[in-house]
Amino acid sequence: MKNEIRYLLKLSRPRFWLYLAGPAMIGLILGSGSIEQLYSIENLLLLIYFLIPANIMLYGVNDYFDRDVDEDNPKKDDKEERYRGSTFTDLSVGLSTALSIPVIILLPSEASAAMMAFLALSIGYSAPPLRFKARPFLDSLSNGLYIFPFVVSYAAVTSSLPALTAVAAGWLWAMAMHTFSAIPDIEPDRKAGVATTATFLGRKKTFVYCTAVWSLSGIVAGLWNFWTGLLFSVYPLICVIFYFSGLEDSEAYWYYPYINAFLGMILSIAGLWVLVHG
């Protein structure tokens, strides 16, 4: 059982847990009117959902439908796992997906709608017949799913939706982040016959695409909040640095969880400062 749990946790990509839980936390911070409201049991449970069950669902569904593709993916030899069907794993992924239903039911209507969009994109990204991940540019666009934990949590505490500019900036950020993460997979995906934005554009043009989309994300974020826009504007600069650094794409890719965690921490601390001091 310990080995099964260890495998399941690795399958859920612990390095990327904050990609869902981080936006959820920021949504709770920005939406809360006081520290007491922020630390409510409801908010804690919602954050835990996006930290573990949502990641098990997202990556479990992804890897289940990528079983054949992942045979030749070198990332699965070390830092990630290939999907190995077992009763425990299948049940865990199924239950994590089913857990979305009570979450949808218990949330306010605005948060429920956002939660349904998150669920639809999370499954539609990997599962046939939609399988957005194998459709150039739709794979990038559909990764706006990562902004929905922010929308869900913000709406859960305010019963209203966040600013459109904030959502659009986060959506654009997620599009670029996803496409950059596909650069190391260009050759394995081509070998497996999987068409993505990165395989369509090729390495050089994909770097250009990521730099452009991250730049647009920074501009849109600046329309919402100047300092957030400044923070987001770091990403196109980092992308250009990685391109000219000579660093292997597969190595550069693994720096991003740390970069994202650090910049997300700055955004969270700033939000907490405003919440406490007004």
GROMACS .gro file of N, CA, C and O in nm, residues 63-188:
model
  504
   63ASP      N    1  -0.244   1.105  -1.782
   63ASP     CA    2  -0.152   0.994  -1.804
   63ASP      C    3  -0.224   0.866  -1.846
   63ASP      O    4  -0.167   0.781  -1.915
   64TYR      N    5  -0.350   0.852  -1.805
   64TYR     CA    6  -0.426   0.735  -1.848
   64TYR      C    7  -0.442   0.736  -2.000
   64TYR      O    8  -0.423   0.633  -2.066
   65PHE      N    9  -0.476   0.851  -2.056
   65PHE     CA   10  -0.498   0.859  -2.200
   65PHE      C   11  -0.368   0.880  -2.278
   65PHE      O   12  -0.370   0.883  -2.402
   66ASP      N   13  -0.256   0.895  -2.205
   66ASP     CA   14  -0.125   0.909  -2.271
   66ASP      C   15  -0.039   0.783  -2.257
   66ASP      O   16   0.082   0.789  -2.277
   67ARG      N   17  -0.100   0.672  -2.223
   67ARG     CA   18  -0.023   0.551  -2.195
   67ARG      C   19   0.068   0.513  -2.312
   67ARG      O   20   0.186   0.484  -2.292
   68ASP      N   21   0.017   0.516  -2.433
   68ASP     CA   22   0.097   0.479  -2.550
   68ASP      C   23   0.201   0.585  -2.582
   68ASP      O   24   0.317   0.555  -2.611
   69VAL      N   25   0.159   0.711  -2.575
   69VAL     CA   26   0.249   0.823  -2.607
   69VAL      C   27   0.368   0.827  -2.512
   69VAL      O   28   0.482   0.854  -2.553
   70ASP      N   29   0.345   0.797  -2.385
   70ASP     CA   30   0.450   0.811  -2.283
   70ASP      C   31   0.555   0.701  -2.288
   70ASP      O   32   0.656   0.709  -2.216
   71GLU      N   33   0.535   0.601  -2.369
   71GLU     CA   34   0.634   0.494  -2.380
   71GLU      C   35   0.770   0.548  -2.422
   71GLU      O   36   0.874   0.498  -2.378
   72ASP      N   37   0.771   0.650  -2.508
   72ASP     CA   38   0.897   0.705  -2.559
   72ASP      C   39   0.929   0.843  -2.501
   72ASP      O   40   1.011   0.915  -2.556
   73ASN      N   41   0.861   0.880  -2.391
   73ASN     CA   42   0.885   1.011  -2.331
   73ASN      C   43   0.991   0.999  -2.221
   73ASN      O   44   0.967   0.936  -2.118
   74PRO      N   45   1.109   1.061  -2.240
   74PRO     CA   46   1.217   1.049  -2.141
   74PRO      C   47   1.184   1.109  -2.005
   74PRO      O   48   1.243   1.072  -1.904
   75LYS      N   49   1.089   1.205  -2.000
   75LYS     CA   50   1.050   1.263  -1.871
   75LYS      C   51   0.994   1.158  -1.778
   75LYS      O   52   1.001   1.171  -1.656
   76LYS      N   53   0.936   1.053  -1.835
   76LYS     CA   54   0.873   0.949  -1.755
   76LYS      C   55   0.975   0.850  -1.698
   76LYS      O   56   0.938   0.761  -1.620
   77ASP      N   57   1.100   0.865  -1.736
   77ASP     CA   58   1.204   0.774  -1.685
   77ASP      C   59   1.260   0.819  -1.552
   77ASP      O   60   1.329   0.742  -1.484
   78ASP      N   61   1.232   0.945  -1.514
   78ASP     CA   62   1.297   0.998  -1.394
   78ASP      C   63   1.200   1.073  -1.305
   78ASP      O   64   1.155   1.022  -1.203
   79LYS      N   65   1.162   1.194  -1.346
   79LYS     CA   66   1.087   1.284  -1.257
   79LYS      C   67   0.937   1.264  -1.260
   79LYS      O   68   0.865   1.320  -1.178
   80GLU      N   69   0.888   1.190  -1.357
   80GLU     CA   70   0.745   1.161  -1.364
   80GLU      C   71   0.725   1.010  -1.378
   80GLU      O   72   0.822   0.935  -1.391
   81GLU      N   73   0.601   0.967  -1.373
   81GLU     CA   74   0.569   0.825  -1.381
   81GLU      C   75   0.480   0.797  -1.502
   81GLU      O   76   0.400   0.880  -1.543
   82ARG      N   77   0.496   0.678  -1.559
   82ARG     CA   78   0.400   0.630  -1.658
   82ARG      C   79   0.280   0.571  -1.585
   82ARG      O   80   0.293   0.521  -1.473
   83TYR      N   81   0.165   0.578  -1.650
   83TYR     CA   82   0.043   0.526  -1.588
   83TYR      C   83   0.047   0.374  -1.585
   83TYR      O   84   0.058   0.308  -1.689
   84ARG      N   85   0.042   0.319  -1.464
   84ARG     CA   86   0.037   0.174  -1.447
   84ARG      C   87  -0.100   0.140  -1.388
   84ARG      O   88  -0.130   0.173  -1.274
   85GLY      N   89  -0.182   0.079  -1.468
   85GLY     CA   90  -0.318   0.048  -1.423
   85GLY      C   91  -0.318  -0.046  -1.303
   85GLY      O   92  -0.252  -0.149  -1.304
   86SER      N   93  -0.387  -0.007  -1.197
   86SER     CA   94  -0.407  -0.090  -1.080
   86SER      C   95  -0.540  -0.049  -1.018
   86SER      O   96  -0.588   0.064  -1.041
   87THR      N   97  -0.598  -0.137  -0.941
   87THR     CA   98  -0.726  -0.104  -0.878
   87THR      C   99  -0.714   0.020  -0.793
   87THR      O  100  -0.800   0.109  -0.796
   88PHE      N  101  -0.606   0.029  -0.715
   88PHE     CA  102  -0.586   0.143  -0.626
   88PHE      C  103  -0.574   0.274  -0.705
   88PHE      O  104  -0.639   0.374  -0.673
   89THR      N  105  -0.491   0.273  -0.809
   89THR     CA  106  -0.469   0.394  -0.889
   89THR      C  107  -0.598   0.436  -0.961
   89THR      O  108  -0.637   0.552  -0.958
   90ASP      N  109  -0.663   0.339  -1.027
   90ASP     CA  110  -0.785   0.370  -1.101
   90ASP      C  111  -0.893   0.425  -1.008
   90ASP      O  112  -0.962   0.521  -1.041
   91LEU      N  113  -0.906   0.362  -0.890
   91LEU     CA  114  -1.006   0.409  -0.792
   91LEU      C  115  -0.973   0.549  -0.742
   91LEU      O  116  -1.061   0.633  -0.729
   92SER      N  117  -0.846   0.574  -0.715
   92SER     CA  118  -0.804   0.705  -0.663
   92SER      C  119  -0.831   0.816  -0.763
   92SER      O  120  -0.880   0.923  -0.727
   93VAL      N  121  -0.799   0.791  -0.890
   93VAL     CA  122  -0.824   0.891  -0.994
   93VAL      C  123  -0.974   0.911  -1.012
   93VAL      O  124  -1.022   1.025  -1.023
   94GLY      N  125  -1.049   0.801  -1.010
   94GLY     CA  126  -1.195   0.810  -1.024
   94GLY      C  127  -1.259   0.884  -0.909
   94GLY      O  128  -1.346   0.971  -0.931
   95LEU      N  129  -1.217   0.855  -0.787
   95LEU     CA  130  -1.275   0.922  -0.670
   95LEU      C  131  -1.236   1.070  -0.666
   95LEU      O  132  -1.316   1.155  -0.626
   96SER      N  133  -1.112   1.101  -0.706
   96SER     CA  134  -1.069   1.242  -0.709
   96SER      C  135  -1.151   1.321  -0.810
   96SER      O  136  -1.184   1.437  -0.787
   97THR      N  137  -1.186   1.256  -0.921
   97THR     CA  138  -1.271   1.321  -1.021
   97THR      C  139  -1.413   1.337  -0.968
   97THR      O  140  -1.474   1.444  -0.981
   98ALA      N  141  -1.465   1.232  -0.905
   98ALA     CA  142  -1.601   1.236  -0.851
   98ALA      C  143  -1.614   1.338  -0.738
   98ALA      O  144  -1.723   1.394  -0.717
   99LEU      N  145  -1.504   1.366  -0.668
   99LEU     CA  146  -1.507   1.463  -0.559
   99LEU      C  147  -1.542   1.603  -0.608
   99LEU      O  148  -1.588   1.688  -0.530
  100SER      N  149  -1.524   1.627  -0.736
  100SER     CA  150  -1.559   1.757  -0.793
  100SER      C  151  -1.709   1.783  -0.782
  100SER      O  152  -1.751   1.899  -0.773
  101ILE      N  153  -1.790   1.678  -0.782
  101ILE     CA  154  -1.936   1.694  -0.782
  101ILE      C  155  -1.986   1.761  -0.654
  101ILE      O  156  -2.057   1.862  -0.660
  102PRO      N  157  -1.950   1.710  -0.533
  102PRO     CA  158  -1.994   1.781  -0.412
  102PRO      C  159  -1.936   1.922  -0.401
  102PRO      O  160  -2.001   2.012  -0.347
  103VAL      N  161  -1.815   1.941  -0.453
  103VAL     CA  162  -1.757   2.076  -0.452
  103VAL      C  163  -1.844   2.170  -0.534
  103VAL      O  164  -1.876   2.282  -0.491
  104ILE      N  165  -1.885   2.125  -0.653
  104ILE     CA  166  -1.972   2.206  -0.739
  104ILE      C  167  -2.104   2.238  -0.670
  104ILE      O  168  -2.153   2.351  -0.673
  105ILE      N  169  -2.163   2.137  -0.605
  105ILE     CA  170  -2.293   2.153  -0.540
  105ILE      C  171  -2.287   2.251  -0.424
  105ILE      O  172  -2.379   2.332  -0.404
  106LEU      N  173  -2.179   2.248  -0.347
  106LEU     CA  174  -2.170   2.328  -0.225
  106LEU      C  175  -2.127   2.473  -0.249
  106LEU      O  176  -2.147   2.557  -0.162
  107LEU      N  177  -2.071   2.501  -0.364
  107LEU     CA  178  -2.021   2.637  -0.390
  107LEU      C  179  -2.134   2.731  -0.434
  107LEU      O  180  -2.237   2.686  -0.483
  108PRO      N  181  -2.113   2.863  -0.418
  108PRO     CA  182  -2.208   2.960  -0.474
  108PRO      C  183  -2.215   2.944  -0.626
  108PRO      O  184  -2.123   2.886  -0.687
  109SER      N  185  -2.320   2.995  -0.688
  109SER     CA  186  -2.345   2.969  -0.830
  109SER      C  187  -2.230   3.013  -0.920
  109SER      O  188  -2.193   2.941  -1.014
  110GLU      N  189  -2.171   3.131  -0.894
  110GLU     CA  190  -2.061   3.178  -0.977
  110GLU      C  191  -1.940   3.085  -0.967
  110GLU      O  192  -1.877   3.051  -1.068
  111ALA      N  193  -1.909   3.041  -0.845
  111ALA     CA  194  -1.797   2.949  -0.824
  111ALA      C  195  -1.828   2.811  -0.883
  111ALA      O  196  -1.738   2.745  -0.937
  112SER      N  197  -1.953   2.768  -0.875
  112SER     CA  198  -1.993   2.639  -0.932
  112SER      C  199  -1.974   2.638  -1.083
  112SER      O  200  -1.926   2.539  -1.140
  113ALA      N  201  -2.011   2.747  -1.149
  113ALA     CA  202  -1.996   2.757  -1.295
  113ALA      C  203  -1.848   2.749  -1.333
  113ALA      O  204  -1.810   2.680  -1.429
  114ALA      N  205  -1.764   2.819  -1.258
  114ALA     CA  206  -1.620   2.816  -1.284
  114ALA      C  207  -1.563   2.677  -1.258
  114ALA      O  208  -1.475   2.630  -1.330
  115MET      N  209  -1.615   2.611  -1.153
  115MET     CA  210  -1.569   2.477  -1.121
  115MET      C  211  -1.606   2.378  -1.231
  115MET      O  212  -1.528   2.288  -1.266
  116MET      N  213  -1.724   2.393  -1.289
  116MET     CA  214  -1.766   2.306  -1.399
  116MET      C  215  -1.678   2.328  -1.522
  116MET      O  216  -1.644   2.233  -1.594
  117ALA      N  217  -1.640   2.453  -1.546
  117ALA     CA  218  -1.549   2.483  -1.657
  117ALA      C  219  -1.412   2.420  -1.634
  117ALA      O  220  -1.352   2.364  -1.727
  118PHE      N  221  -1.365   2.427  -1.509
  118PHE     CA  222  -1.237   2.365  -1.475
  118PHE      C  223  -1.242   2.214  -1.498
  118PHE      O  224  -1.150   2.156  -1.557
  119LEU      N  225  -1.349   2.151  -1.455
  119LEU     CA  226  -1.365   2.006  -1.471
  119LEU      C  227  -1.372   1.968  -1.619
  119LEU      O  228  -1.307   1.872  -1.663
  120ALA      N  229  -1.450   2.043  -1.696
  120ALA     CA  230  -1.465   2.014  -1.838
  120ALA      C  231  -1.333   2.026  -1.913
  120ALA      O  232  -1.299   1.940  -1.996
  121LEU      N  233  -1.257   2.131  -1.885
  121LEU     CA  234  -1.129   2.150  -1.953
  121LEU      C  235  -1.026   2.047  -1.906
  121LEU      O  236  -0.944   2.000  -1.986
  122SER      N  237  -1.028   2.013  -1.777
  122SER     CA  238  -0.932   1.916  -1.723
  122SER      C  239  -0.948   1.780  -1.790
  122SER      O  240  -0.848   1.712  -1.819
  123ILE      N  241  -1.071   1.740  -1.814
  123ILE     CA  242  -1.097   1.611  -1.878
  123ILE      C  243  -1.086   1.624  -2.030
  123ILE      O  244  -1.024   1.540  -2.096
  124GLY      N  245  -1.143   1.729  -2.086
  124GLY     CA  246  -1.141   1.748  -2.231
  124GLY      C  247  -1.001   1.767  -2.287
  124GLY      O  248  -0.975   1.736  -2.404
  125TYR      N  249  -0.909   1.815  -2.204
  125TYR     CA  250  -0.771   1.834  -2.248
  125TYR      C  251  -0.707   1.700  -2.289
  125TYR      O  252  -0.633   1.693  -2.387
  126SER      N  253  -0.738   1.595  -2.214
  126SER     CA  254  -0.672   1.466  -2.235
  126SER      C  255  -0.760   1.360  -2.300
  126SER      O  256  -0.711   1.275  -2.374
  127ALA      N  257  -0.889   1.362  -2.268
  127ALA     CA  258  -0.977   1.251  -2.305
  127ALA      C  259  -1.041   1.271  -2.443
  127ALA      O  260  -1.080   1.383  -2.477
  128PRO      N  261  -1.053   1.164  -2.521
  128PRO     CA  262  -1.130   1.171  -2.645
  128PRO      C  263  -1.277   1.195  -2.611
  128PRO      O  264  -1.319   1.163  -2.501
  129PRO      N  265  -1.356   1.252  -2.701
  129PRO     CA  266  -1.317   1.285  -2.839
  129PRO      C  267  -1.252   1.421  -2.856
  129PRO      O  268  -1.196   1.450  -2.962
  130LEU      N  269  -1.257   1.506  -2.754
  130LEU     CA  270  -1.201   1.641  -2.767
  130LEU      C  271  -1.048   1.636  -2.769
  130LEU      O  272  -0.986   1.686  -2.863
  131ARG      N  273  -0.989   1.580  -2.666
  131ARG     CA  274  -0.843   1.565  -2.654
  131ARG      C  275  -0.769   1.687  -2.710
  131ARG      O  276  -0.694   1.680  -2.808
  132PHE      N  277  -0.791   1.800  -2.645
  132PHE     CA  278  -0.732   1.926  -2.690
  132PHE      C  279  -0.580   1.919  -2.699
  132PHE      O  280  -0.520   1.990  -2.779
  133LYS      N  281  -0.518   1.837  -2.616
  133LYS     CA  282  -0.372   1.834  -2.609
  133LYS      C  283  -0.309   1.786  -2.740
  133LYS      O  284  -0.190   1.807  -2.761
  134ALA      N  285  -0.387   1.723  -2.826
  134ALA     CA  286  -0.335   1.673  -2.953
  134ALA      C  287  -0.385   1.759  -3.069
  134ALA      O  288  -0.389   1.713  -3.184
  135ARG      N  289  -0.424   1.884  -3.039
  135ARG     CA  290  -0.472   1.976  -3.142
  135ARG      C  291  -0.394   2.107  -3.130
  135ARG      O  292  -0.412   2.180  -3.031
  136PRO      N  293  -0.305   2.136  -3.225
  136PRO     CA  294  -0.223   2.258  -3.217
  136PRO      C  295  -0.305   2.382  -3.188
  136PRO      O  296  -0.412   2.402  -3.247
  137PHE      N  297  -0.257   2.462  -3.096
  137PHE     CA  298  -0.314   2.588  -3.047
  137PHE      C  299  -0.434   2.567  -2.955
  137PHE      O  300  -0.449   2.641  -2.859
  138LEU      N  301  -0.516   2.466  -2.980
  138LEU     CA  302  -0.621   2.435  -2.884
  138LEU      C  303  -0.559   2.377  -2.757
  138LEU      O  304  -0.614   2.395  -2.648
  139ASP      N  305  -0.446   2.307  -2.770
  139ASP     CA  306  -0.377   2.255  -2.652
  139ASP      C  307  -0.332   2.371  -2.563
  139ASP      O  308  -0.346   2.367  -2.441
  140SER      N  309  -0.281   2.475  -2.626
  140SER     CA  310  -0.236   2.593  -2.552
  140SER      C  311  -0.355   2.668  -2.493
  140SER      O  312  -0.356   2.701  -2.373
  141LEU      N  313  -0.455   2.693  -2.576
  141LEU     CA  314  -0.572   2.769  -2.531
  141LEU      C  315  -0.645   2.700  -2.416
  141LEU      O  316  -0.686   2.765  -2.320
  142SER      N  317  -0.660   2.570  -2.424
  142SER     CA  318  -0.734   2.497  -2.321
  142SER      C  319  -0.665   2.494  -2.186
  142SER      O  320  -0.727   2.465  -2.084
  143ASN      N  321  -0.535   2.528  -2.185
  143ASN     CA  322  -0.464   2.528  -2.058
  143ASN      C  323  -0.494   2.650  -1.973
  143ASN      O  324  -0.438   2.668  -1.865
  144GLY      N  325  -0.588   2.732  -2.022
  144GLY     CA  326  -0.645   2.833  -1.935
  144GLY      C  327  -0.714   2.770  -1.815
  144GLY      O  328  -0.752   2.840  -1.721
  145LEU      N  329  -0.726   2.637  -1.816
  145LEU     CA  330  -0.786   2.566  -1.702
  145LEU      C  331  -0.714   2.599  -1.572
  145LEU      O  332  -0.774   2.594  -1.463
  146TYR      N  333  -0.586   2.635  -1.580
  146TYR     CA  334  -0.509   2.662  -1.458
  146TYR      C  335  -0.549   2.792  -1.389
  146TYR      O  336  -0.512   2.813  -1.273
  147ILE      N  337  -0.622   2.879  -1.457
  147ILE     CA  338  -0.668   3.001  -1.393
  147ILE      C  339  -0.799   2.980  -1.318
  147ILE      O  340  -0.837   3.059  -1.231
  148PHE      N  341  -0.869   2.868  -1.347
  148PHE     CA  342  -1.000   2.847  -1.286
  148PHE      C  343  -0.996   2.824  -1.134
  148PHE      O  344  -1.092   2.863  -1.066
  149PRO      N  345  -0.891   2.764  -1.077
  149PRO     CA  346  -0.887   2.759  -0.931
  149PRO      C  347  -0.889   2.899  -0.867
  149PRO      O  348  -0.949   2.919  -0.761
  150PHE      N  349  -0.826   2.996  -0.934
  150PHE     CA  350  -0.831   3.134  -0.888
  150PHE      C  351  -0.973   3.188  -0.895
  150PHE      O  352  -1.024   3.247  -0.799
  151VAL      N  353  -1.039   3.164  -1.008
  151VAL     CA  354  -1.176   3.212  -1.027
  151VAL      C  355  -1.270   3.145  -0.927
  151VAL      O  356  -1.354   3.212  -0.865
  152VAL      N  357  -1.256   3.013  -0.911
  152VAL     CA  358  -1.342   2.938  -0.819
  152VAL      C  359  -1.327   2.989  -0.676
  152VAL      O  360  -1.427   3.017  -0.608
  153SER      N  361  -1.205   3.002  -0.628
  153SER     CA  362  -1.184   3.041  -0.490
  153SER      C  363  -1.225   3.186  -0.465
  153SER      O  364  -1.284   3.218  -0.360
  154TYR      N  365  -1.196   3.274  -0.561
  154TYR     CA  366  -1.238   3.414  -0.547
  154TYR      C  367  -1.390   3.423  -0.540
  154TYR      O  368  -1.447   3.492  -0.455
  155ALA      N  369  -1.457   3.352  -0.632
  155ALA     CA  370  -1.603   3.354  -0.635
  155ALA      C  371  -1.663   3.286  -0.513
  155ALA      O  372  -1.773   3.323  -0.468
  156ALA      N  373  -1.592   3.189  -0.456
  156ALA     CA  374  -1.643   3.118  -0.339
  156ALA      C  375  -1.656   3.210  -0.218
  156ALA      O  376  -1.748   3.195  -0.137
  157VAL      N  377  -1.566   3.308  -0.207
  157VAL     CA  378  -1.570   3.398  -0.089
  157VAL      C  379  -1.641   3.529  -0.117
  157VAL      O  380  -1.681   3.600  -0.024
  158THR      N  381  -1.658   3.564  -0.245
  158THR     CA  382  -1.721   3.693  -0.276
  158THR      C  383  -1.857   3.678  -0.345
  158THR      O  384  -1.932   3.776  -0.355
  159SER      N  385  -1.887   3.556  -0.393
  159SER     CA  386  -2.009   3.532  -0.474
  159SER      C  387  -2.013   3.624  -0.596
  159SER      O  388  -2.119   3.663  -0.643
  160SER      N  389  -1.895   3.658  -0.648
  160SER     CA  390  -1.885   3.737  -0.770
  160SER      C  391  -1.758   3.693  -0.843
  160SER      O  392  -1.669   3.629  -0.784
  161LEU      N  393  -1.748   3.729  -0.969
  161LEU     CA  394  -1.633   3.689  -1.049
  161LEU      C  395  -1.522   3.794  -1.039
  161LEU      O  396  -1.550   3.914  -1.022
  162PRO      N  397  -1.396   3.751  -1.049
  162PRO     CA  398  -1.285   3.848  -1.047
  162PRO      C  399  -1.282   3.931  -1.174
  162PRO      O  400  -1.353   3.902  -1.272
  163ALA      N  401  -1.198   4.033  -1.174
  163ALA     CA  402  -1.186   4.122  -1.290
  163ALA      C  403  -1.146   4.043  -1.414
  163ALA      O  404  -1.060   3.953  -1.407
  164LEU      N  405  -1.205   4.076  -1.527
  164LEU     CA  406  -1.178   4.006  -1.652
  164LEU      C  407  -1.030   4.017  -1.690
  164LEU      O  408  -0.972   3.922  -1.744
  165THR      N  409  -0.970   4.132  -1.663
  165THR     CA  410  -0.828   4.149  -1.696
  165THR      C  411  -0.739   4.055  -1.615
  165THR      O  412  -0.639   4.003  -1.666
  166ALA      N  413  -0.776   4.030  -1.490
  166ALA     CA  414  -0.699   3.937  -1.406
  166ALA      C  415  -0.710   3.795  -1.461
  166ALA      O  416  -0.611   3.721  -1.468
  167VAL      N  417  -0.831   3.756  -1.501
  167VAL     CA  418  -0.853   3.623  -1.556
  167VAL      C  419  -0.780   3.608  -1.689
  167VAL      O  420  -0.715   3.506  -1.715
  168ALA      N  421  -0.791   3.709  -1.774
  168ALA     CA  422  -0.727   3.703  -1.906
  168ALA      C  423  -0.575   3.696  -1.893
  168ALA      O  424  -0.509   3.620  -1.966
  169ALA      N  425  -0.518   3.771  -1.800
  169ALA     CA  426  -0.373   3.768  -1.780
  169ALA      C  427  -0.328   3.629  -1.734
  169ALA      O  428  -0.228   3.576  -1.782
  170GLY      N  429  -0.403   3.571  -1.641
  170GLY     CA  430  -0.370   3.438  -1.593
  170GLY      C  431  -0.386   3.333  -1.701
  170GLY      O  432  -0.307   3.238  -1.710
  171TRP      N  433  -0.490   3.348  -1.783
  171TRP     CA  434  -0.514   3.254  -1.892
  171TRP      C  435  -0.397   3.257  -1.991
  171TRP      O  436  -0.345   3.152  -2.033
  172LEU      N  437  -0.355   3.376  -2.029
  172LEU     CA  438  -0.243   3.392  -2.121
  172LEU      C  439  -0.115   3.335  -2.062
  172LEU      O  440  -0.035   3.270  -2.131
  173TRP      N  441  -0.093   3.360  -1.934
  173TRP     CA  442   0.024   3.305  -1.866
  173TRP      C  443   0.025   3.152  -1.875
  173TRP      O  444   0.127   3.091  -1.906
  174ALA      N  445  -0.091   3.091  -1.848
  174ALA     CA  446  -0.101   2.944  -1.851
  174ALA      C  447  -0.080   2.890  -1.992
  174ALA      O  448  -0.020   2.784  -2.011
  175MET      N  449  -0.129   2.962  -2.093
  175MET     CA  450  -0.108   2.920  -2.232
  175MET      C  451   0.041   2.912  -2.264
  175MET      O  452   0.088   2.814  -2.323
  176ALA      N  453   0.115   3.016  -2.226
  176ALA     CA  454   0.258   3.018  -2.255
  176ALA      C  455   0.333   2.913  -2.173
  176ALA      O  456   0.423   2.846  -2.223
  177MET      N  457   0.293   2.897  -2.046
  177MET     CA  458   0.359   2.800  -1.960
  177MET      C  459   0.342   2.659  -2.014
  177MET      O  460   0.437   2.580  -2.018
  178HIS      N  461   0.221   2.627  -2.056
  178HIS     CA  462   0.196   2.494  -2.112
  178HIS      C  463   0.278   2.471  -2.238
  178HIS      O  464   0.340   2.365  -2.256
  179THR      N  465   0.280   2.570  -2.327
  179THR     CA  466   0.350   2.553  -2.454
  179THR      C  467   0.500   2.540  -2.433
  179THR      O  468   0.566   2.461  -2.500
  180PHE      N  469   0.552   2.615  -2.335
  180PHE     CA  470   0.695   2.601  -2.305
  180PHE      C  471   0.724   2.460  -2.254
  180PHE      O  472   0.826   2.400  -2.289
  181SER      N  473   0.634   2.408  -2.171
  181SER     CA  474   0.657   2.274  -2.115
  181SER      C  475   0.655   2.166  -2.222
  181SER      O  476   0.705   2.055  -2.200
  182ALA      N  477   0.596   2.196  -2.338
  182ALA     CA  478   0.588   2.099  -2.447
  182ALA      C  479   0.713   2.098  -2.535
  182ALA      O  480   0.729   2.008  -2.618
  183ILE      N  481   0.801   2.196  -2.517
  183ILE     CA  482   0.922   2.202  -2.600
  183ILE      C  483   1.010   2.078  -2.583
  183ILE      O  484   1.053   2.019  -2.683
  184PRO      N  485   1.036   2.032  -2.459
  184PRO     CA  486   1.117   1.909  -2.446
  184PRO      C  487   1.050   1.785  -2.505
  184PRO      O  488   1.117   1.684  -2.529
  185ASP      N  489   0.919   1.792  -2.527
  185ASP     CA  490   0.844   1.677  -2.578
  185ASP      C  491   0.829   1.678  -2.730
  185ASP      O  492   0.760   1.591  -2.784
  186ILE      N  493   0.890   1.774  -2.798
  186ILE     CA  494   0.870   1.786  -2.943
  186ILE      C  495   0.905   1.656  -3.016
  186ILE      O  496   0.824   1.604  -3.094
  187GLU      N  497   1.022   1.603  -2.992
  187GLU     CA  498   1.063   1.481  -3.063
  187GLU      C  499   0.982   1.359  -3.021
  187GLU      O  500   0.936   1.284  -3.108
  188PRO      N  501   0.963   1.333  -2.887
  188PRO     CA  502   0.879   1.219  -2.850
  188PRO      C  503   0.737   1.230  -2.904
  188PRO      O  504   0.679   1.130  -2.948
   0.00000   0.00000   0.00000
